[in-house]
Coordinates of N, CA and C and ligand atoms in Angstrom, one line a residue:
M1 N -82.3 6.4 -27.3 CA -81.0 5.8 -27.0 C -79.9 6.8 -27.2
K2 N -78.9 6.6 -26.4 CA -77.7 7.5 -26.5 C -76.8 7.0 -27.7
A3 N -76.0 7.9 -28.2 CA -75.1 7.6 -29.3 C -74.1 6.5 -29.0
R4 N -73.7 5.8 -30.0 CA -72.7 4.7 -29.8 C -71.4 5.4 -29.4
A5 N -70.6 4.6 -28.6 CA -69.3 5.1 -28.1 C -68.3 4.0 -28.4
L6 N -67.2 4.5 -29.0 CA -66.0 3.6 -29.3 C -64.9 3.9 -28.3
V7 N -64.5 2.9 -27.6 CA -63.4 3.0 -26.6 C -62.3 2.1 -27.1
T8 N -61.1 2.7 -27.4 CA -60.0 1.9 -27.8 C -59.2 1.4 -26.6
G9 N -58.6 0.3 -26.8 CA -57.8 -0.3 -25.7 C -58.6 -0.6 -24.5
A10 N -59.7 -1.3 -24.7 CA -60.7 -1.5 -23.6 C -60.8 -2.9 -23.1
S11 N -59.8 -3.8 -23.4 CA -59.9 -5.2 -22.9 C -59.6 -5.3 -21.5
R12 N -58.9 -4.2 -20.9 CA -58.5 -4.3 -19.5 C -58.2 -2.8 -19.0
G13 N -57.9 -2.7 -17.8 CA -57.4 -1.5 -17.2 C -58.5 -0.3 -17.3
I14 N -57.9 0.9 -17.6 CA -58.8 2.1 -17.7 C -59.8 1.9 -18.8
G15 N -59.4 1.4 -19.9 CA -60.4 1.3 -21.1 C -61.6 0.5 -20.7
A16 N -61.3 -0.6 -20.1 CA -62.4 -1.5 -19.7 C -63.4 -0.8 -18.7
A17 N -62.8 -0.1 -17.8 CA -63.6 0.7 -16.8 C -64.4 1.7 -17.5
V18 N -63.8 2.4 -18.5 CA -64.5 3.4 -19.3 C -65.7 2.8 -20.1
A19 N -65.4 1.6 -20.7 CA -66.5 1.0 -21.5 C -67.6 0.6 -20.5
R20 N -67.3 0.1 -19.3 CA -68.4 -0.2 -18.4 C -69.2 1.0 -18.0
A21 N -68.5 2.1 -17.7 CA -69.2 3.3 -17.3 C -70.0 3.9 -18.4
L22 N -69.5 3.9 -19.6 CA -70.3 4.5 -20.7 C -71.5 3.6 -21.0
A23 N -71.4 2.3 -20.9 CA -72.5 1.4 -21.1 C -73.5 1.7 -20.0
A24 N -73.1 1.8 -18.8 CA -74.0 2.1 -17.7 C -74.8 3.4 -17.9
A25 N -74.1 4.4 -18.6 CA -74.8 5.7 -18.9 C -75.7 5.6 -20.1
G26 N -75.8 4.4 -20.7 CA -76.8 4.2 -21.8 C -76.2 4.2 -23.2
H27 N -74.9 4.3 -23.3 CA -74.3 4.3 -24.7 C -74.1 2.8 -25.1
P28 N -74.5 2.4 -26.3 CA -74.0 1.1 -26.8 C -72.5 1.3 -27.1
V29 N -71.7 0.4 -26.6 CA -70.3 0.5 -26.6 C -69.6 -0.4 -27.6
I30 N -68.7 0.2 -28.4 CA -67.8 -0.6 -29.3 C -66.5 -0.7 -28.6
L31 N -66.1 -1.9 -28.2 CA -65.0 -2.1 -27.4 C -63.8 -2.6 -28.3
N32 N -62.8 -1.8 -28.4 CA -61.6 -2.1 -29.2 C -60.5 -2.6 -28.3
Y33 N -59.7 -3.5 -28.9 CA -58.5 -4.0 -28.2 C -57.6 -4.5 -29.3
R34 N -56.4 -5.0 -28.9 CA -55.4 -5.5 -29.9 C -55.4 -7.0 -29.9
S35 N -55.2 -7.7 -28.8 CA -54.9 -9.1 -28.9 C -55.6 -9.9 -27.8
E36 N -55.9 -9.3 -26.7 CA -56.4 -10.0 -25.5 C -57.9 -10.3 -25.6
H37 N -58.2 -11.3 -26.5 CA -59.6 -11.6 -26.9 C -60.4 -12.1 -25.7
A38 N -59.8 -13.0 -24.9 CA -60.6 -13.5 -23.7 C -60.9 -12.4 -22.7
L39 N -60.0 -11.5 -22.5 CA -60.3 -10.4 -21.5 C -61.4 -9.5 -22.1
A40 N -61.3 -9.2 -23.4 CA -62.3 -8.4 -24.0 C -63.7 -9.0 -23.9
E41 N -63.7 -10.3 -24.2 CA -65.0 -11.1 -24.1 C -65.5 -11.0 -22.6
G42 N -64.7 -11.0 -21.7 CA -65.1 -10.9 -20.3 C -65.7 -9.6 -20.0
V43 N -65.1 -8.5 -20.5 CA -65.6 -7.1 -20.2 C -67.0 -7.0 -20.9
A44 N -67.1 -7.5 -22.2 CA -68.3 -7.5 -22.9 C -69.4 -8.2 -22.1
A45 N -69.1 -9.4 -21.6 CA -70.1 -10.2 -20.8 C -70.6 -9.4 -19.6
E46 N -69.6 -8.8 -18.9 CA -70.0 -8.0 -17.7 C -71.0 -6.9 -18.1
I47 N -70.7 -6.2 -19.2 CA -71.5 -5.1 -19.7 C -72.9 -5.6 -20.1
R48 N -73.0 -6.7 -20.8 CA -74.3 -7.3 -21.2 C -75.1 -7.7 -20.0
A49 N -74.4 -8.3 -19.0 CA -75.0 -8.8 -17.8 C -75.7 -7.7 -17.0
A50 N -75.0 -6.5 -17.1 CA -75.6 -5.3 -16.4 C -76.6 -4.6 -17.2
G51 N -77.0 -5.2 -18.4 CA -78.1 -4.6 -19.2 C -77.6 -3.7 -20.3
G52 N -76.3 -3.6 -20.5 CA -75.7 -2.7 -21.5 C -75.5 -3.4 -22.8
S53 N -75.1 -2.7 -23.8 CA -74.9 -3.2 -25.2 C -73.4 -3.0 -25.5
C54 N -72.8 -4.1 -26.1 CA -71.3 -4.1 -26.3 C -71.0 -4.9 -27.5
T55 N -70.2 -4.3 -28.5 CA -69.7 -5.0 -29.6 C -68.2 -5.0 -29.6
L56 N -67.5 -6.2 -29.9 CA -66.1 -6.2 -29.9 C -65.5 -6.0 -31.3
M57 N -64.4 -5.2 -31.3 CA -63.7 -4.9 -32.6 C -62.2 -4.9 -32.3
A58 N -61.6 -6.0 -32.6 CA -60.2 -6.2 -32.4 C -59.4 -5.6 -33.6
F59 N -58.6 -4.5 -33.4 CA -57.7 -4.0 -34.4 C -56.6 -3.2 -33.8
D60 N -55.5 -3.1 -34.4 CA -54.4 -2.3 -33.9 C -54.6 -0.9 -34.4
V61 N -54.8 0.0 -33.4 CA -55.1 1.4 -33.8 C -54.0 2.1 -34.5
G62 N -52.8 1.6 -34.3 CA -51.6 2.2 -35.0 C -51.4 1.7 -36.4
D63 N -52.2 0.8 -36.8 CA -52.2 0.2 -38.2 C -53.2 0.9 -39.0
A64 N -52.8 1.8 -40.0 CA -53.7 2.6 -40.7 C -54.7 1.8 -41.5
E65 N -54.2 0.7 -42.1 CA -55.1 -0.1 -43.0 C -56.2 -0.8 -42.1
A66 N -55.8 -1.4 -41.1 CA -56.7 -2.2 -40.2 C -57.7 -1.2 -39.5
S67 N -57.2 0.0 -39.1 CA -58.1 0.9 -38.5 C -59.1 1.5 -39.5
G68 N -58.6 1.8 -40.7 CA -59.5 2.3 -41.7 C -60.6 1.3 -42.0
A69 N -60.3 0.1 -42.1 CA -61.3 -0.9 -42.4 C -62.3 -1.0 -41.3
A70 N -61.8 -1.0 -40.0 CA -62.7 -1.0 -38.9 C -63.6 0.2 -38.8
M71 N -63.0 1.4 -39.0 CA -63.8 2.6 -38.9 C -64.9 2.6 -40.0
T72 N -64.5 2.1 -41.2 CA -65.5 2.1 -42.3 C -66.7 1.2 -41.9
Q73 N -66.4 0.1 -41.3 CA -67.5 -0.8 -40.8 C -68.3 -0.1 -39.7
I74 N -67.6 0.5 -38.7 CA -68.3 1.1 -37.6 C -69.2 2.3 -38.1
L75 N -68.7 3.1 -39.1 CA -69.5 4.2 -39.5 C -70.5 3.9 -40.6
A76 N -70.5 2.6 -41.1 CA -71.6 2.2 -42.0 C -72.9 1.9 -41.3
D77 N -72.8 1.7 -39.9 CA -74.0 1.5 -39.2 C -74.8 2.7 -39.1
P78 N -76.1 2.7 -39.3 CA -76.9 3.9 -39.2 C -77.0 4.5 -37.9
E79 N -76.7 3.8 -36.8 CA -76.7 4.4 -35.5 C -75.5 5.3 -35.4
P80 N -75.6 6.5 -35.0 CA -74.4 7.4 -35.0 C -73.4 7.0 -34.0
L81 N -72.1 7.3 -34.4 CA -71.0 7.2 -33.5 C -70.8 8.5 -32.9
G82 N -71.1 8.7 -31.6 CA -71.1 10.0 -31.0 C -69.9 10.3 -30.0
V83 N -69.4 9.2 -29.5 CA -68.3 9.3 -28.5 C -67.1 8.5 -29.0
I84 N -65.9 9.1 -28.9 CA -64.7 8.3 -29.1 C -63.8 8.6 -27.9
V85 N -63.3 7.5 -27.4 CA -62.4 7.6 -26.3 C -61.1 6.9 -26.8
N86 N -60.1 7.8 -27.1 CA -58.8 7.3 -27.6 C -57.9 6.9 -26.4
N87 N -58.1 5.7 -26.0 CA -57.4 5.3 -24.7 C -56.3 4.3 -24.9
A88 N -56.3 3.6 -26.1 CA -55.2 2.6 -26.3 C -53.8 3.3 -26.2
G89 N -53.0 2.6 -25.5 CA -51.6 3.2 -25.3 C -50.7 2.1 -24.8
V90 N -49.4 2.3 -25.0 CA -48.4 1.4 -24.5 C -47.2 2.3 -24.0
A91 N -46.5 1.8 -23.0 CA -45.3 2.4 -22.5 C -44.1 1.5 -22.8
R92 N -43.0 2.0 -23.2 CA -41.7 1.3 -23.3 C -40.7 2.2 -22.7
D93 N -40.5 2.0 -21.4 CA -39.7 3.0 -20.7 C -38.2 2.6 -20.7
N94 N -37.4 3.6 -20.9 CA -35.9 3.5 -20.9 C -35.3 4.9 -21.0
P95 N -34.2 5.1 -20.3 CA -33.5 6.4 -20.6 C -33.2 6.5 -22.1
L96 N -33.2 7.7 -22.6 CA -33.0 7.9 -24.0 C -31.9 7.2 -24.7
P97 N -30.7 7.2 -24.1 CA -29.6 6.5 -24.7 C -29.9 5.0 -25.0
A98 N -30.8 4.4 -24.1 CA -31.1 3.0 -24.2 C -32.4 2.7 -25.0
L99 N -33.0 3.8 -25.4 CA -34.4 3.7 -26.0 C -34.2 3.3 -27.5
E100 N -34.7 2.0 -27.8 CA -34.6 1.5 -29.2 C -35.5 2.3 -30.1
R101 N -35.1 2.4 -31.3 CA -36.0 3.1 -32.3 C -37.4 2.4 -32.4
S102 N -37.3 1.0 -32.3 CA -38.6 0.3 -32.5 C -39.6 0.6 -31.3
D103 N -39.0 0.9 -30.1 CA -39.9 1.2 -29.0 C -40.4 2.7 -29.2
W104 N -39.5 3.6 -29.6 CA -40.0 4.9 -29.9 C -41.1 4.9 -30.9
D105 N -40.9 4.1 -32.0 CA -41.9 4.1 -33.0 C -43.3 3.5 -32.5
L106 N -43.2 2.4 -31.7 CA -44.4 1.8 -31.2 C -45.2 2.7 -30.3
V107 N -44.5 3.4 -29.4 CA -45.2 4.3 -28.5 C -45.9 5.4 -29.2
L108 N -45.2 6.0 -30.2 CA -45.7 7.2 -30.9 C -46.8 6.7 -31.8
R109 N -46.6 5.5 -32.5 CA -47.6 5.1 -33.4 C -48.9 4.7 -32.7
T110 N -48.8 4.1 -31.6 CA -50.0 3.7 -30.9 C -50.8 4.9 -30.4
T111 N -50.2 5.9 -29.8 CA -50.9 7.0 -29.3 C -51.3 8.0 -30.4
L112 N -50.3 8.4 -31.2 CA -50.6 9.5 -32.2 C -51.2 9.0 -33.5
D113 N -50.6 8.0 -34.1 CA -51.3 7.4 -35.3 C -52.6 6.9 -34.9
G114 N -52.7 6.3 -33.7 CA -54.0 5.7 -33.2 C -55.0 6.8 -33.2
F115 N -54.7 7.9 -32.6 CA -55.6 9.1 -32.6 C -56.1 9.4 -34.0
Y116 N -55.1 9.6 -34.9 CA -55.4 10.0 -36.2 C -56.3 9.0 -37.0
N117 N -55.9 7.7 -36.9 CA -56.5 6.6 -37.6 C -58.0 6.5 -37.2
V118 N -58.3 6.6 -35.9 CA -59.6 6.3 -35.4 C -60.5 7.6 -35.5
T119 N -59.9 8.8 -35.2 CA -60.7 10.0 -35.0 C -61.1 10.6 -36.4
R120 N -60.1 10.7 -37.3 CA -60.3 11.4 -38.5 C -61.6 11.0 -39.3
P121 N -61.8 9.7 -39.5 CA -62.9 9.3 -40.3 C -64.3 9.6 -39.6
A122 N -64.3 9.8 -38.3 CA -65.5 9.9 -37.6 C -65.9 11.4 -37.5
I123 N -65.0 12.3 -37.8 CA -65.3 13.7 -37.6 C -66.5 14.3 -38.5
M124 N -66.4 14.1 -39.8 CA -67.5 14.7 -40.6 C -68.9 14.2 -40.3
P125 N -69.0 12.9 -40.0 CA -70.4 12.4 -39.6 C -70.8 13.1 -38.3
M126 N -69.9 13.4 -37.4 CA -70.2 14.1 -36.1 C -70.6 15.5 -36.4
V127 N -69.8 16.2 -37.3 CA -70.1 17.6 -37.7 C -71.5 17.7 -38.3
R128 N -71.9 16.7 -39.1 CA -73.2 16.8 -39.7 C -74.3 16.6 -38.7
R129 N -74.1 15.9 -37.6 CA -75.1 15.8 -36.6 C -75.0 16.8 -35.5
R130 N -73.9 17.6 -35.5 CA -73.8 18.7 -34.6 C -73.7 18.2 -33.1
W131 N -73.1 17.0 -32.9 CA -72.9 16.5 -31.6 C -71.8 15.5 -31.6
G132 N -70.9 15.6 -30.6 CA -69.8 14.6 -30.5 C -69.0 14.9 -29.3
R133 N -68.4 13.8 -28.8 CA -67.5 13.9 -27.7 C -66.2 13.1 -28.0
I134 N -65.1 13.8 -28.0 CA -63.8 13.1 -28.2 C -62.9 13.3 -27.0
I135 N -62.5 12.1 -26.4 CA -61.8 12.2 -25.2 C -60.5 11.4 -25.4
N136 N -59.3 12.1 -25.2 CA -58.0 11.5 -25.4 C -57.3 11.2 -24.2
M137 N -56.7 10.0 -24.0 CA -56.0 9.7 -22.8 C -54.6 10.1 -22.9
S138 N -54.3 11.2 -22.1 CA -52.9 11.6 -22.0 C -52.3 11.1 -20.7
S139 N -51.4 11.8 -20.1 CA -50.8 11.3 -18.8 C -50.1 12.4 -18.1
V140 N -50.0 12.3 -16.8 CA -49.3 13.2 -16.0 C -47.8 13.4 -16.5
S141 N -47.3 12.3 -17.1 CA -45.9 12.3 -17.6 C -45.8 13.4 -18.7
A142 N -46.9 13.6 -19.5 CA -46.8 14.7 -20.5 C -46.7 16.1 -19.9
V143 N -47.4 16.2 -18.8 CA -47.5 17.5 -18.2 C -46.2 17.8 -17.3
M144 N -45.7 16.8 -16.6 CA -44.6 17.0 -15.7 C -43.3 16.5 -16.2
G145 N -43.3 15.7 -17.2 CA -42.1 14.9 -17.6 C -41.8 13.8 -16.7
N146 N -41.1 12.8 -17.1 CA -40.8 11.7 -16.2 C -39.5 11.0 -16.7
R147 N -38.6 10.7 -15.8 CA -37.4 10.0 -16.2 C -37.7 8.7 -16.8
G148 N -37.0 8.4 -17.9 CA -37.3 7.1 -18.6 C -38.5 7.1 -19.5
Q149 N -39.2 8.2 -19.6 CA -40.4 8.2 -20.4 C -40.4 9.3 -21.5
V150 N -39.2 9.4 -22.1 CA -39.1 10.4 -23.2 C -40.1 10.1 -24.3
A151 N -40.2 8.9 -24.7 CA -41.1 8.5 -25.8 C -42.5 8.7 -25.4
Y152 N -42.8 8.1 -24.2 CA -44.2 8.1 -23.7 C -44.7 9.5 -23.5
A153 N -43.8 10.3 -22.8 CA -44.2 11.7 -22.5 C -44.4 12.5 -23.8
A154 N -43.5 12.2 -24.8 CA -43.6 12.9 -26.1 C -45.0 12.6 -26.8
A155 N -45.3 11.3 -26.8 CA -46.6 10.9 -27.4 C -47.8 11.5 -26.6
K156 N -47.7 11.5 -25.3 CA -48.8 11.9 -24.5 C -48.9 13.5 -24.5
A157 N -47.8 14.2 -24.7 CA -47.8 15.6 -24.9 C -48.3 15.9 -26.3
G158 N -48.0 15.1 -27.3 CA -48.5 15.3 -28.6 C -50.0 15.2 -28.7
I159 N -50.5 14.4 -27.9 CA -52.0 14.2 -27.9 C -52.7 15.4 -27.3
I160 N -52.0 16.1 -26.4 CA -52.5 17.3 -25.8 C -52.6 18.4 -26.9
G161 N -51.6 18.5 -27.7 CA -51.6 19.5 -28.7 C -52.7 19.2 -29.7
A162 N -52.8 17.9 -30.1 CA -53.9 17.5 -31.0 C -55.3 17.9 -30.4
T163 N -55.4 17.6 -29.1 CA -56.7 17.8 -28.4 C -57.1 19.3 -28.5
K164 N -56.1 20.2 -28.2 CA -56.4 21.6 -28.1 C -56.7 22.2 -29.5
S165 N -56.0 21.7 -30.5 CA -56.2 22.2 -31.9 C -57.5 21.7 -32.4
L166 N -57.8 20.4 -32.2 CA -59.1 19.8 -32.8 C -60.3 20.5 -32.0
A167 N -60.1 20.8 -30.8 CA -61.2 21.4 -30.0 C -61.5 22.8 -30.7
L168 N -60.5 23.5 -31.1 CA -60.8 24.8 -31.8 C -61.5 24.6 -33.1
E169 N -61.1 23.6 -33.8 CA -61.7 23.3 -35.1 C -63.2 22.9 -35.0
L170 N -63.5 22.3 -33.9 CA -64.9 21.7 -33.8 C -65.8 22.4 -32.8
A171 N -65.3 23.4 -32.1 CA -66.1 24.0 -31.0 C -67.5 24.5 -31.5
R172 N -67.5 25.1 -32.7 CA -68.8 25.6 -33.1 C -69.8 24.6 -33.6
R173 N -69.3 23.3 -33.7 CA -70.1 22.2 -34.2 C -70.8 21.4 -33.1
G174 N -70.7 21.8 -31.9 CA -71.3 21.0 -30.8 C -70.5 19.8 -30.5
I175 N -69.2 19.8 -30.9 CA -68.3 18.6 -30.6 C -67.2 19.1 -29.6
T176 N -67.1 18.4 -28.5 CA -66.1 18.8 -27.5 C -64.9 17.8 -27.7
V177 N -63.7 18.3 -27.4 CA -62.5 17.5 -27.5 C -61.7 17.8 -26.2
N178 N -61.5 16.8 -25.4 CA -60.7 17.0 -24.2 C -59.7 15.9 -24.0
A179 N -58.7 16.2 -23.1 CA -57.7 15.2 -22.8 C -57.8 14.9 -21.3
V180 N -57.6 13.7 -20.9 CA -57.6 13.3 -19.5 C -56.2 12.9 -19.2
A181 N -55.6 13.4 -18.1 CA -54.2 13.1 -17.8 C -54.1 12.4 -16.4
P182 N -54.2 11.1 -16.5 CA -54.1 10.4 -15.2 C -52.7 10.4 -14.6
G183 N -52.7 10.3 -13.3 CA -51.4 10.0 -12.6 C -51.2 8.5 -12.6
L184 N -50.9 7.9 -11.4 CA -50.6 6.5 -11.4 C -51.9 5.7 -11.1
I185 N -52.4 5.0 -12.0 CA -53.6 4.2 -11.9 C -53.3 2.7 -11.9
E186 N -54.0 2.0 -11.0 CA -53.6 0.6 -10.7 C -54.1 -0.3 -11.8
T187 N -53.2 -0.5 -12.8 CA -53.5 -1.4 -14.0 C -52.2 -2.2 -14.3
D188 N -52.4 -3.0 -15.3 CA -51.2 -3.8 -15.7 C -50.0 -2.9 -16.1
M189 N -50.3 -1.7 -16.7 CA -49.3 -0.8 -17.2 C -48.3 -0.4 -16.1
I190 N -48.7 -0.3 -14.9 CA -47.7 0.1 -13.9 C -47.3 -1.0 -13.0
K191 N -47.5 -2.3 -13.4 CA -47.1 -3.4 -12.6 C -45.6 -3.4 -12.2
S192 N -44.8 -2.9 -13.1 CA -43.3 -2.9 -12.8 C -42.8 -1.6 -12.2
V193 N -43.7 -0.7 -11.9 CA -43.3 0.6 -11.3 C -43.0 0.4 -9.8
P194 N -41.8 0.8 -9.3 CA -41.5 0.6 -7.9 C -42.3 1.6 -7.0
L195 N -43.4 1.1 -6.4 CA -44.3 2.0 -5.7 C -43.6 2.8 -4.6
E196 N -42.6 2.1 -3.9 CA -42.0 2.9 -2.8 C -41.3 4.1 -3.3
Q197 N -40.9 4.1 -4.6 CA -40.2 5.3 -5.1 C -41.2 6.4 -5.6
V198 N -42.4 6.0 -6.1 CA -43.3 6.9 -6.6 C -44.3 7.5 -5.5
M199 N -44.6 6.7 -4.5 CA -45.6 7.1 -3.5 C -45.3 8.4 -2.9
P200 N -44.0 8.7 -2.6 CA -43.8 10.1 -2.0 C -44.2 11.2 -2.9
R201 N -44.4 11.0 -4.2 CA -44.7 12.1 -5.1 C -46.3 12.2 -5.3
I202 N -47.0 11.3 -4.6 CA -48.5 11.3 -4.7 C -49.1 11.9 -3.4
P203 N -49.5 13.1 -3.4 CA -50.1 13.7 -2.1 C -51.2 12.8 -1.5
A204 N -52.0 12.2 -2.4 CA -53.1 11.3 -1.8 C -52.6 10.0 -1.2
Q205 N -51.3 9.7 -1.4 CA -50.7 8.5 -0.8 C -51.4 7.2 -1.2
R206 N -51.9 7.2 -2.4 CA -52.5 5.9 -3.0 C -52.5 6.0 -4.5
L207 N -52.6 4.8 -5.1 CA -52.8 4.8 -6.5 C -54.3 5.1 -6.9
G208 N -54.5 5.6 -8.1 CA -55.9 5.8 -8.5 C -56.5 4.5 -9.0
Q209 N -57.8 4.5 -9.1 CA -58.5 3.3 -9.6 C -59.0 3.5 -11.0
P210 N -59.0 2.5 -11.9 CA -59.6 2.7 -13.2 C -61.0 3.3 -13.2
D211 N -61.8 2.9 -12.2 CA -63.2 3.4 -12.1 C -63.3 4.9 -11.9
E212 N -62.2 5.4 -11.2 CA -62.2 6.9 -10.9 C -62.0 7.6 -12.2
V213 N -61.1 7.1 -13.1 CA -60.8 7.7 -14.4 C -62.1 7.6 -15.2
A214 N -62.7 6.4 -15.2 CA -63.9 6.2 -16.0 C -65.0 7.1 -15.7
A215 N -65.2 7.5 -14.4 CA -66.3 8.4 -14.0 C -66.0 9.8 -14.6
L216 N -64.8 10.2 -14.6 CA -64.5 11.5 -15.3 C -64.7 11.4 -16.8
V217 N -64.3 10.3 -17.4 CA -64.6 10.2 -18.9 C -66.1 10.2 -19.2
A218 N -66.8 9.5 -18.3 CA -68.3 9.4 -18.6 C -68.9 10.8 -18.4
F219 N -68.4 11.6 -17.5 CA -68.9 12.9 -17.3 C -68.6 13.8 -18.6
L220 N -67.3 13.7 -19.0 CA -67.0 14.5 -20.2 C -67.8 14.0 -21.5
A221 N -68.2 12.8 -21.5 CA -69.0 12.3 -22.6 C -70.5 12.7 -22.5
S222 N -70.9 13.3 -21.4 CA -72.3 13.5 -21.1 C -72.7 14.9 -21.7
D223 N -74.0 15.1 -21.9 CA -74.6 16.4 -22.3 C -74.2 17.5 -21.3
A224 N -74.1 17.1 -20.0 CA -73.8 18.1 -19.0 C -72.5 18.8 -19.2
A225 N -71.5 18.1 -19.9 CA -70.2 18.6 -20.1 C -70.0 19.4 -21.4
G226 N -71.1 19.8 -22.0 CA -71.1 20.4 -23.3 C -70.2 21.7 -23.5
Y227 N -70.0 22.4 -22.3 CA -69.2 23.6 -22.4 C -67.8 23.4 -22.0
I228 N -67.3 22.2 -21.8 CA -65.9 21.9 -21.5 C -65.3 21.4 -22.8
T229 N -64.3 22.2 -23.3 CA -63.6 21.7 -24.5 C -62.2 22.3 -24.6
G230 N -61.3 21.5 -25.1 CA -59.9 21.9 -25.3 C -59.1 21.8 -24.0
Q231 N -59.7 21.1 -23.0 CA -59.1 21.1 -21.7 C -58.2 19.8 -21.5
V232 N -57.3 19.9 -20.5 CA -56.5 18.8 -20.1 C -56.8 18.6 -18.6
I233 N -57.5 17.5 -18.3 CA -58.0 17.4 -16.9 C -57.2 16.3 -16.2
G234 N -56.5 16.8 -15.2 CA -55.7 15.9 -14.4 C -56.5 15.1 -13.4
I235 N -56.1 13.8 -13.2 CA -56.7 13.0 -12.2 C -55.6 12.1 -11.6
N236 N -55.0 12.7 -10.5 CA -53.7 12.2 -10.1 C -53.4 12.2 -8.6
G237 N -54.4 12.4 -7.8 CA -54.2 12.4 -6.4 C -53.4 13.6 -5.9
G238 N -53.4 14.7 -6.7 CA -52.8 15.9 -6.3 C -51.4 16.1 -6.7
M239 N -50.9 15.3 -7.6 CA -49.5 15.5 -8.2 C -49.5 16.8 -8.9
V240 N -48.5 17.7 -8.6 CA -48.4 19.0 -9.3 C -47.0 19.1 -9.9
Ligands
LIG301 P1 -53.2 -1.4 -19.9 O1 -51.8 -1.7 -20.3 O2 -53.7 -2.0 -18.7 O3 -54.2 -1.7 -21.2 C1 -53.8 -1.2 -22.4 C2 -55.0 -1.4 -23.4 O4 -54.6 -0.9 -24.6 C3 -55.3 -2.9 -23.6 O5 -56.7 -3.0 -23.8 C4 -54.6 -3.2 -24.9 O6 -55.2 -4.2 -25.7 C5 -54.8 -1.9 -25.6 N1 -53.8 -1.6 -26.7 C6 -52.5 -1.5 -26.6 N2 -52.0 -1.2 -27.9 C7 -53.0 -1.2 -28.7 C8 -53.2 -1.0 -30.1 N3 -52.1 -0.8 -30.9 N4 -54.4 -1.1 -30.7 C9 -55.5 -1.4 -29.9 N5 -55.4 -1.5 -28.6 C10 -54.2 -1.5 -28.0 O7 -53.2 0.2 -19.9 P2 -54.0 1.2 -18.9 O8 -55.4 0.8 -18.7 O9 -53.1 1.4 -17.7 O10 -53.8 2.6 -19.7 C11 -54.9 3.0 -20.6 C12 -54.5 4.4 -21.1 O11 -54.2 5.3 -20.0 C13 -53.2 4.4 -21.9 O12 -53.2 5.3 -23.0 C14 -52.1 4.8 -20.9 O13 -51.0 5.4 -21.5 C15 -52.9 5.8 -20.1 N6 -52.4 6.1 -18.8 C16 -52.3 5.1 -17.9 C17 -51.8 5.4 -16.6 C18 -51.6 4.3 -15.5 O14 -51.1 4.7 -14.5 N7 -52.1 3.1 -15.7 C19 -51.4 6.7 -16.3 C20 -51.6 7.7 -17.3 C21 -52.1 7.4 -18.5 P3 -54.7 -5.8 -25.4 O15 -55.2 -6.1 -24.0 O16 -55.4 -6.5 -26.5 O17 -53.2 -5.8 -25.5

C-alpha cells in the first residue's frame, strides 16, 4: 500500500479534486477542512465508493494548538504519512488602503502558519523513512502580482520561499518539496471574479478545472517525480 496522504482544505474545490486523485493513485487520504462538514463527508463518500480510503480531520490549519493536536493524532498511526498537500487557503481581496488588518492576518495565517503547523511535525518521521512528498499550493498572483491581492500574493510568494528552502534542507533525504502555482481555476474562490476582465489575460481562453491541478499534484506525489524538487510549477493556461 502507498503512504498516507494529508490534503488540507479538501472539502471542495482543488483540495477535493487532489484528495480524489491521490486516493485513486492508491494513497489512503486524510482529508482536512475547516467547517464545511457536509461537503467533506460528500468527498469522502465519493472516494470510498471508488474503492479508496479516506479519513476526515476538521481543524483550522492556522490554529497552532488545533493543528498540533491533529498532527499528533495523525503521526501516532503506525502507517507512515508520506504526502502532505498544503492546499488550504483563503483570499480577502482589497486594494491595500482598504485592506483590514484582520484580513491581512487571516490570509497570512492560513497559508504560512498553516504550512508551518502542518508540515513541521511531519518532517522528522519522513526523514527517518527517507521518502516524502510535500506539495504547497501557491498562485499565479505570487509570481505575477495582482491588483487587490497584496495580502494573498504576499502569502503565496512566502510559500514559494519556504518551498525552495525546505527543498534544499530535505533533498538528500529522498523528500521532495514543490509548489504548484495555478492560474484561474473554477472553484468557489473565484466566484466573484469578473470573468470578462480576466479572460483576455488567459491565452487558453478558459478557466482551469480542479481535476487538472489534481493530476499535476498526483504526479508530483508519485515515485516518478522523485527528481523534481524546489520547483514552482505553473498551471495557468499560458499566463506569463
Ligand atoms: P476554495 O475556496 O474552493 O476551498 C478552500 C478550501 O480550504 C476549503 O476546503 C476550506 O474548508 C479550506 N480552508 C480554508 N481555510 C482553512 C483553514 N484555516 N483550515 C483548514 N481548511 C481551510 O478554494 P480553491 O479550491 O479554489 O483553492 C485551493 C487552494 O488553491 C488555495 O490555497 C488557493 O489559494 C489556491 N489557488 C486557487 C486558485 C483558483 O483560481 N481557485 C488559483 C490559485 C491558487 P471549508 O470548506 O471547511 O471552509
